[in-house]
Amino acid sequence: MVSTEQLINDCVLFQSVSPEEMDELLSHAETEDFPAGARILDEGNSTRYLWIIQSGNCEVRKQLSNGDEQTLTQLGPLSIFGEMSFFKPAPHSASVVAISDVSIVRIPWQNFDQLLKQGVSGAQKVVYNTVRIMSDRLRTMDQWSAEMVESCGSRNKNAEWHEFRSKLYSDWQF
């Protein structure tokens, strides 16, 4: 099990959070254990939690059009997930499945929102750190997608990719 000190020192979500701020955040959190094989999140469902793995490993899986699931990545201790649905209510874009026994800490949105409304600096730091995490993930996805398009060797795919990126960064309203 991960200690509070490890969460602060080693989990990017809690960078620069003080021990006192961490205690306040954790007083609004929940813990839960999942056995190997358990589905923690299901793609298409909607829950508003920010999940932190304390121990164990999970896979993030995306459902394909043929009904199969593709593993996108594995997550281990101190990894976070659920951040997209946490900050913007929407169905989960992927499923998360325990591949070993897993212990998690999760922060419910309602509790976190109250902390933000009260101006709790630890909550504000978590928002800032989440933006950094999501930016890194988007940058990685951007690079990966560009490499995929280039490896296809198709001018049409390359043009579609550039049009998509242009819309993503300028045309779409959120």
PDB file of C-alpha atoms in Angstrom:
ATOM      1  CA  MET A   1       0.000   0.000   0.000  1.00  0.00           C
ATOM      2  CA  VAL A   2       1.227   3.476  -0.877  1.00  0.00           C
ATOM      3  CA  SER A   3       1.758   5.881   2.007  1.00  0.00           C
ATOM      4  CA  THR A   4       0.621   9.489   2.119  1.00  0.00           C
ATOM      5  CA  GLU A   5       4.274  10.520   1.819  1.00  0.00           C
ATOM      6  CA  GLN A   6       4.672   8.409  -1.345  1.00  0.00           C
ATOM      7  CA  LEU A   7       1.524   9.953  -2.841  1.00  0.00           C
ATOM      8  CA  ILE A   8       2.952  13.416  -2.276  1.00  0.00           C
ATOM      9  CA  ASN A   9       6.494  12.598  -3.403  1.00  0.00           C
ATOM     10  CA  ASP A  10       5.899  10.161  -6.262  1.00  0.00           C
ATOM     11  CA  CYS A  11       2.419  10.765  -7.733  1.00  0.00           C
ATOM     12  CA  VAL A  12       2.427  13.572 -10.297  1.00  0.00           C
ATOM     13  CA  LEU A  13      -1.178  14.388  -9.353  1.00  0.00           C
ATOM     14  CA  PHE A  14      -0.035  15.567  -5.929  1.00  0.00           C
ATOM     15  CA  GLN A  15       3.163  17.431  -6.848  1.00  0.00           C
ATOM     16  CA  SER A  16       3.626  20.455  -4.582  1.00  0.00           C
ATOM     17  CA  VAL A  17       0.748  19.409  -2.282  1.00  0.00           C
ATOM     18  CA  SER A  18       1.758  19.800   1.362  1.00  0.00           C
ATOM     19  CA  PRO A  19       1.174  17.034   3.924  1.00  0.00           C
ATOM     20  CA  GLU A  20      -1.593  19.145   5.515  1.00  0.00           C
ATOM     21  CA  GLU A  21      -3.279  19.699   2.139  1.00  0.00           C
ATOM     22  CA  MET A  22      -2.953  15.987   1.397  1.00  0.00           C
ATOM     23  CA  ASP A  23      -4.632  15.090   4.678  1.00  0.00           C
ATOM     24  CA  GLU A  24      -7.524  17.380   3.770  1.00  0.00           C
ATOM     25  CA  LEU A  25      -7.846  15.876   0.278  1.00  0.00           C
ATOM     26  CA  LEU A  26      -7.733  12.328   1.617  1.00  0.00           C
ATOM     27  CA  SER A  27     -10.375  13.134   4.242  1.00  0.00           C
ATOM     28  CA  HIS A  28     -12.748  13.620   1.276  1.00  0.00           C
ATOM     29  CA  ALA A  29     -11.595  10.500  -0.579  1.00  0.00           C
ATOM     30  CA  GLU A  30     -12.781   6.905  -0.588  1.00  0.00           C
ATOM     31  CA  THR A  31     -10.797   3.673  -0.790  1.00  0.00           C
ATOM     32  CA  GLU A  32     -11.783   0.432  -2.443  1.00  0.00           C
ATOM     33  CA  ASP A  33     -10.181  -2.882  -3.328  1.00  0.00           C
ATOM     34  CA  PHE A  34     -10.825  -4.790  -6.549  1.00  0.00           C
ATOM     35  CA  PRO A  35      -9.892  -8.408  -7.291  1.00  0.00           C
ATOM     36  CA  ALA A  36      -7.961  -9.347 -10.420  1.00  0.00           C
ATOM     37  CA  GLY A  37     -10.315  -9.331 -13.407  1.00  0.00           C
ATOM     38  CA  ALA A  38     -12.722  -6.762 -11.951  1.00  0.00           C
ATOM     39  CA  ARG A  39     -13.949  -4.017 -14.242  1.00  0.00           C
ATOM     40  CA  ILE A  40     -13.357  -0.775 -12.367  1.00  0.00           C
ATOM     41  CA  LEU A  41     -14.703   1.521 -15.102  1.00  0.00           C
ATOM     42  CA  ASP A  42     -16.772   0.559 -18.110  1.00  0.00           C
ATOM     43  CA  GLU A  43     -16.515   2.466 -21.364  1.00  0.00           C
ATOM     44  CA  GLY A  44     -19.759   4.301 -22.030  1.00  0.00           C
ATOM     45  CA  ASN A  45     -20.779   4.516 -18.367  1.00  0.00           C
ATOM     46  CA  SER A  46     -20.343   7.731 -16.472  1.00  0.00           C
ATOM     47  CA  THR A  47     -18.966   8.206 -12.969  1.00  0.00           C
ATOM     48  CA  ARG A  48     -17.263  11.282 -11.591  1.00  0.00           C
ATOM     49  CA  TYR A  49     -14.276  10.073  -9.627  1.00  0.00           C
ATOM     50  CA  LEU A  50     -10.592  10.782  -9.887  1.00  0.00           C
ATOM     51  CA  TRP A  51      -8.921   7.410  -9.337  1.00  0.00           C
ATOM     52  CA  ILE A  52      -5.407   6.816  -7.952  1.00  0.00           C
ATOM     53  CA  ILE A  53      -3.933   3.312  -7.869  1.00  0.00           C
ATOM     54  CA  GLN A  54      -2.339   2.564  -4.502  1.00  0.00           C
ATOM     55  CA  SER A  55      -1.290  -0.996  -5.300  1.00  0.00           C
ATOM     56  CA  GLY A  56      -1.740  -3.443  -8.135  1.00  0.00           C
ATOM     57  CA  ASN A  57      -2.000  -3.046 -11.888  1.00  0.00           C
ATOM     58  CA  CYS A  58      -4.768  -2.239 -14.348  1.00  0.00           C
ATOM     59  CA  GLU A  59      -5.257  -2.164 -18.083  1.00  0.00           C
ATOM     60  CA  VAL A  60      -7.008   0.608 -19.965  1.00  0.00           C
ATOM     61  CA  ARG A  61      -9.053  -0.973 -22.751  1.00  0.00           C
ATOM     62  CA  LYS A  62     -10.931   0.505 -25.700  1.00  0.00           C
ATOM     63  CA  GLN A  63     -13.806  -1.323 -27.348  1.00  0.00           C
ATOM     64  CA  LEU A  64     -13.378  -1.877 -31.071  1.00  0.00           C
ATOM     65  CA  SER A  65     -16.167  -1.816 -33.646  1.00  0.00           C
ATOM     66  CA  ASN A  66     -16.119  -5.649 -33.831  1.00  0.00           C
ATOM     67  CA  GLY A  67     -16.789  -5.893 -30.077  1.00  0.00           C
ATOM     68  CA  ASP A  68     -13.252  -6.876 -29.086  1.00  0.00           C
ATOM     69  CA  GLU A  69     -11.232  -4.758 -26.677  1.00  0.00           C
ATOM     70  CA  GLN A  70      -7.815  -3.284 -27.438  1.00  0.00           C
ATOM     71  CA  THR A  71      -5.461  -2.676 -24.528  1.00  0.00           C
ATOM     72  CA  LEU A  72      -4.256   0.920 -24.709  1.00  0.00           C
ATOM     73  CA  THR A  73      -1.903   0.895 -21.737  1.00  0.00           C
ATOM     74  CA  GLN A  74      -1.150  -0.616 -18.358  1.00  0.00           C
ATOM     75  CA  LEU A  75      -1.302   1.413 -15.169  1.00  0.00           C
ATOM     76  CA  GLY A  76       0.558   0.671 -11.957  1.00  0.00           C
ATOM     77  CA  PRO A  77       0.805   2.174  -8.493  1.00  0.00           C
ATOM     78  CA  LEU A  78       0.525   5.974  -8.330  1.00  0.00           C
ATOM     79  CA  SER A  79      -1.126   6.136 -11.768  1.00  0.00           C
ATOM     80  CA  ILE A  80      -4.351   8.068 -12.157  1.00  0.00           C
ATOM     81  CA  PHE A  81      -7.369   7.552 -14.387  1.00  0.00           C
ATOM     82  CA  GLY A  82     -10.887   8.867 -14.871  1.00  0.00           C
ATOM     83  CA  GLU A  83      -9.758  12.474 -15.140  1.00  0.00           C
ATOM     84  CA  MET A  84     -11.677  13.277 -18.338  1.00  0.00           C
ATOM     85  CA  SER A  85     -15.085  12.305 -16.917  1.00  0.00           C
ATOM     86  CA  PHE A  86     -14.132  13.794 -13.560  1.00  0.00           C
ATOM     87  CA  PHE A  87     -13.728  17.326 -14.876  1.00  0.00           C
ATOM     88  CA  LYS A  88     -16.292  17.184 -17.685  1.00  0.00           C
ATOM     89  CA  PRO A  89     -19.325  14.937 -17.237  1.00  0.00           C
ATOM     90  CA  ALA A  90     -19.306  12.471 -20.117  1.00  0.00           C
ATOM     91  CA  PRO A  91     -19.279   8.720 -20.627  1.00  0.00           C
ATOM     92  CA  HIS A  92     -15.933   7.048 -20.040  1.00  0.00           C
ATOM     93  CA  SER A  93     -13.904   6.813 -23.236  1.00  0.00           C
ATOM     94  CA  ALA A  94     -12.341   3.489 -22.203  1.00  0.00           C
ATOM     95  CA  SER A  95     -12.662   0.715 -19.635  1.00  0.00           C
ATOM     96  CA  VAL A  96     -10.241   0.053 -16.784  1.00  0.00           C
ATOM     97  CA  VAL A  97      -9.775  -3.567 -15.690  1.00  0.00           C
ATOM     98  CA  ALA A  98      -7.764  -4.868 -12.738  1.00  0.00           C
ATOM     99  CA  ILE A  99      -5.101  -7.312 -13.941  1.00  0.00           C
ATOM    100  CA  SER A 100      -4.041  -8.035 -10.363  1.00  0.00           C
ATOM    101  CA  ASP A 101      -5.635  -7.307  -7.025  1.00  0.00           C
ATOM    102  CA  VAL A 102      -5.897  -3.514  -6.900  1.00  0.00           C
ATOM    103  CA  SER A 103      -6.342  -0.990  -4.095  1.00  0.00           C
ATOM    104  CA  ILE A 104      -7.435   2.473  -5.101  1.00  0.00           C
ATOM    105  CA  VAL A 105      -8.156   5.860  -3.625  1.00  0.00           C
ATOM    106  CA  ARG A 106     -10.841   7.797  -5.422  1.00  0.00           C
ATOM    107  CA  ILE A 107     -12.010  11.343  -4.983  1.00  0.00           C
ATOM    108  CA  PRO A 108     -15.704  11.951  -5.717  1.00  0.00           C
ATOM    109  CA  TRP A 109     -16.422  15.051  -7.810  1.00  0.00           C
ATOM    110  CA  GLN A 110     -18.993  16.408  -5.348  1.00  0.00           C
ATOM    111  CA  ASN A 111     -16.444  16.399  -2.532  1.00  0.00           C
ATOM    112  CA  PHE A 112     -13.714  17.848  -4.727  1.00  0.00           C
ATOM    113  CA  ASP A 113     -16.010  20.557  -6.081  1.00  0.00           C
ATOM    114  CA  GLN A 114     -16.763  21.657  -2.528  1.00  0.00           C
ATOM    115  CA  LEU A 115     -13.046  21.947  -1.821  1.00  0.00           C
ATOM    116  CA  LEU A 116     -12.595  24.083  -4.939  1.00  0.00           C
ATOM    117  CA  LYS A 117     -15.499  26.336  -3.960  1.00  0.00           C
ATOM    118  CA  GLN A 118     -13.905  26.784  -0.538  1.00  0.00           C
ATOM    119  CA  GLY A 119     -10.632  27.797  -2.218  1.00  0.00           C
ATOM    120  CA  VAL A 120      -8.658  24.874  -0.779  1.00  0.00           C
ATOM    121  CA  SER A 121      -5.177  25.219  -2.252  1.00  0.00           C
ATOM    122  CA  GLY A 122      -4.546  21.460  -2.320  1.00  0.00           C
ATOM    123  CA  ALA A 123      -7.550  21.010  -4.636  1.00  0.00           C
ATOM    124  CA  GLN A 124      -6.334  23.840  -6.861  1.00  0.00           C
ATOM    125  CA  LYS A 125      -2.927  22.166  -7.109  1.00  0.00           C
ATOM    126  CA  VAL A 126      -4.598  18.895  -8.137  1.00  0.00           C
ATOM    127  CA  VAL A 127      -6.436  20.731 -10.942  1.00  0.00           C
ATOM    128  CA  TYR A 128      -3.178  22.275 -12.140  1.00  0.00           C
ATOM    129  CA  ASN A 129      -1.380  18.923 -12.017  1.00  0.00           C
ATOM    130  CA  THR A 130      -4.251  17.202 -13.849  1.00  0.00           C
ATOM    131  CA  VAL A 131      -4.013  19.757 -16.653  1.00  0.00           C
ATOM    132  CA  ARG A 132      -0.303  18.957 -16.925  1.00  0.00           C
ATOM    133  CA  ILE A 133      -1.011  15.206 -17.027  1.00  0.00           C
ATOM    134  CA  MET A 134      -3.703  15.610 -19.672  1.00  0.00           C
ATOM    135  CA  SER A 135      -1.455  17.890 -21.743  1.00  0.00           C
ATOM    136  CA  ASP A 136       1.302  15.282 -21.682  1.00  0.00           C
ATOM    137  CA  ARG A 137      -1.160  12.571 -22.704  1.00  0.00           C
ATOM    138  CA  LEU A 138      -2.544  14.707 -25.532  1.00  0.00           C
ATOM    139  CA  ARG A 139       0.972  15.495 -26.760  1.00  0.00           C
ATOM    140  CA  THR A 140       1.824  11.778 -26.762  1.00  0.00           C
ATOM    141  CA  MET A 141      -1.405  10.937 -28.596  1.00  0.00           C
ATOM    142  CA  ASP A 142      -0.733  13.688 -31.128  1.00  0.00           C
ATOM    143  CA  GLN A 143       2.740  12.314 -31.834  1.00  0.00           C
ATOM    144  CA  TRP A 144       1.502   8.723 -32.017  1.00  0.00           C
ATOM    145  CA  SER A 145      -1.355   9.654 -34.357  1.00  0.00           C
ATOM    146  CA  ALA A 146       0.943  11.627 -36.652  1.00  0.00           C
ATOM    147  CA  GLU A 147       3.344   8.674 -36.843  1.00  0.00           C
ATOM    148  CA  MET A 148       0.454   6.326 -37.647  1.00  0.00           C
ATOM    149  CA  VAL A 149      -0.758   8.562 -40.468  1.00  0.00           C
ATOM    150  CA  GLU A 150       2.737   8.916 -41.872  1.00  0.00           C
ATOM    151  CA  SER A 151       3.311   5.162 -41.762  1.00  0.00           C
ATOM    152  CA  CYS A 152       0.190   4.624 -43.890  1.00  0.00           C
ATOM    153  CA  GLY A 153       1.885   6.479 -46.728  1.00  0.00           C
ATOM    154  CA  SER A 154      -1.470   7.778 -47.949  1.00  0.00           C
ATOM    155  CA  ARG A 155      -1.746  11.423 -48.959  1.00  0.00           C
ATOM    156  CA  ASN A 156      -5.486  11.336 -48.240  1.00  0.00           C
ATOM    157  CA  LYS A 157      -4.914  10.104 -44.685  1.00  0.00           C
ATOM    158  CA  ASN A 158      -2.215  12.691 -44.160  1.00  0.00           C
ATOM    159  CA  ALA A 159      -4.541  15.457 -45.388  1.00  0.00           C
ATOM    160  CA  GLU A 160      -7.357  14.135 -43.142  1.00  0.00           C
ATOM    161  CA  TRP A 161      -4.989  14.176 -40.173  1.00  0.00           C
ATOM    162  CA  HIS A 162      -3.902  17.758 -40.802  1.00  0.00           C
ATOM    163  CA  GLU A 163      -7.535  18.855 -41.202  1.00  0.00           C
ATOM    164  CA  PHE A 164      -8.438  17.103 -37.937  1.00  0.00           C
ATOM    165  CA  ARG A 165      -5.575  18.788 -36.080  1.00  0.00           C
ATOM    166  CA  SER A 166      -6.537  22.148 -37.501  1.00  0.00           C
ATOM    167  CA  LYS A 167     -10.114  21.730 -36.247  1.00  0.00           C
ATOM    168  CA  LEU A 168      -8.974  20.418 -32.896  1.00  0.00           C
ATOM    169  CA  TYR A 169      -6.838  23.435 -32.218  1.00  0.00           C
ATOM    170  CA  SER A 170      -8.942  26.178 -33.777  1.00  0.00           C
ATOM    171  CA  ASP A 171     -12.499  25.395 -34.934  1.00  0.00           C
ATOM    172  CA  TRP A 172     -14.096  23.284 -32.238  1.00  0.00           C
ATOM    173  CA  GLN A 173     -15.985  24.947 -29.417  1.00  0.00           C
ATOM    174  CA  PHE A 174     -15.935  23.224 -26.028  1.00  0.00           C
TER     175      PHE A 174
END
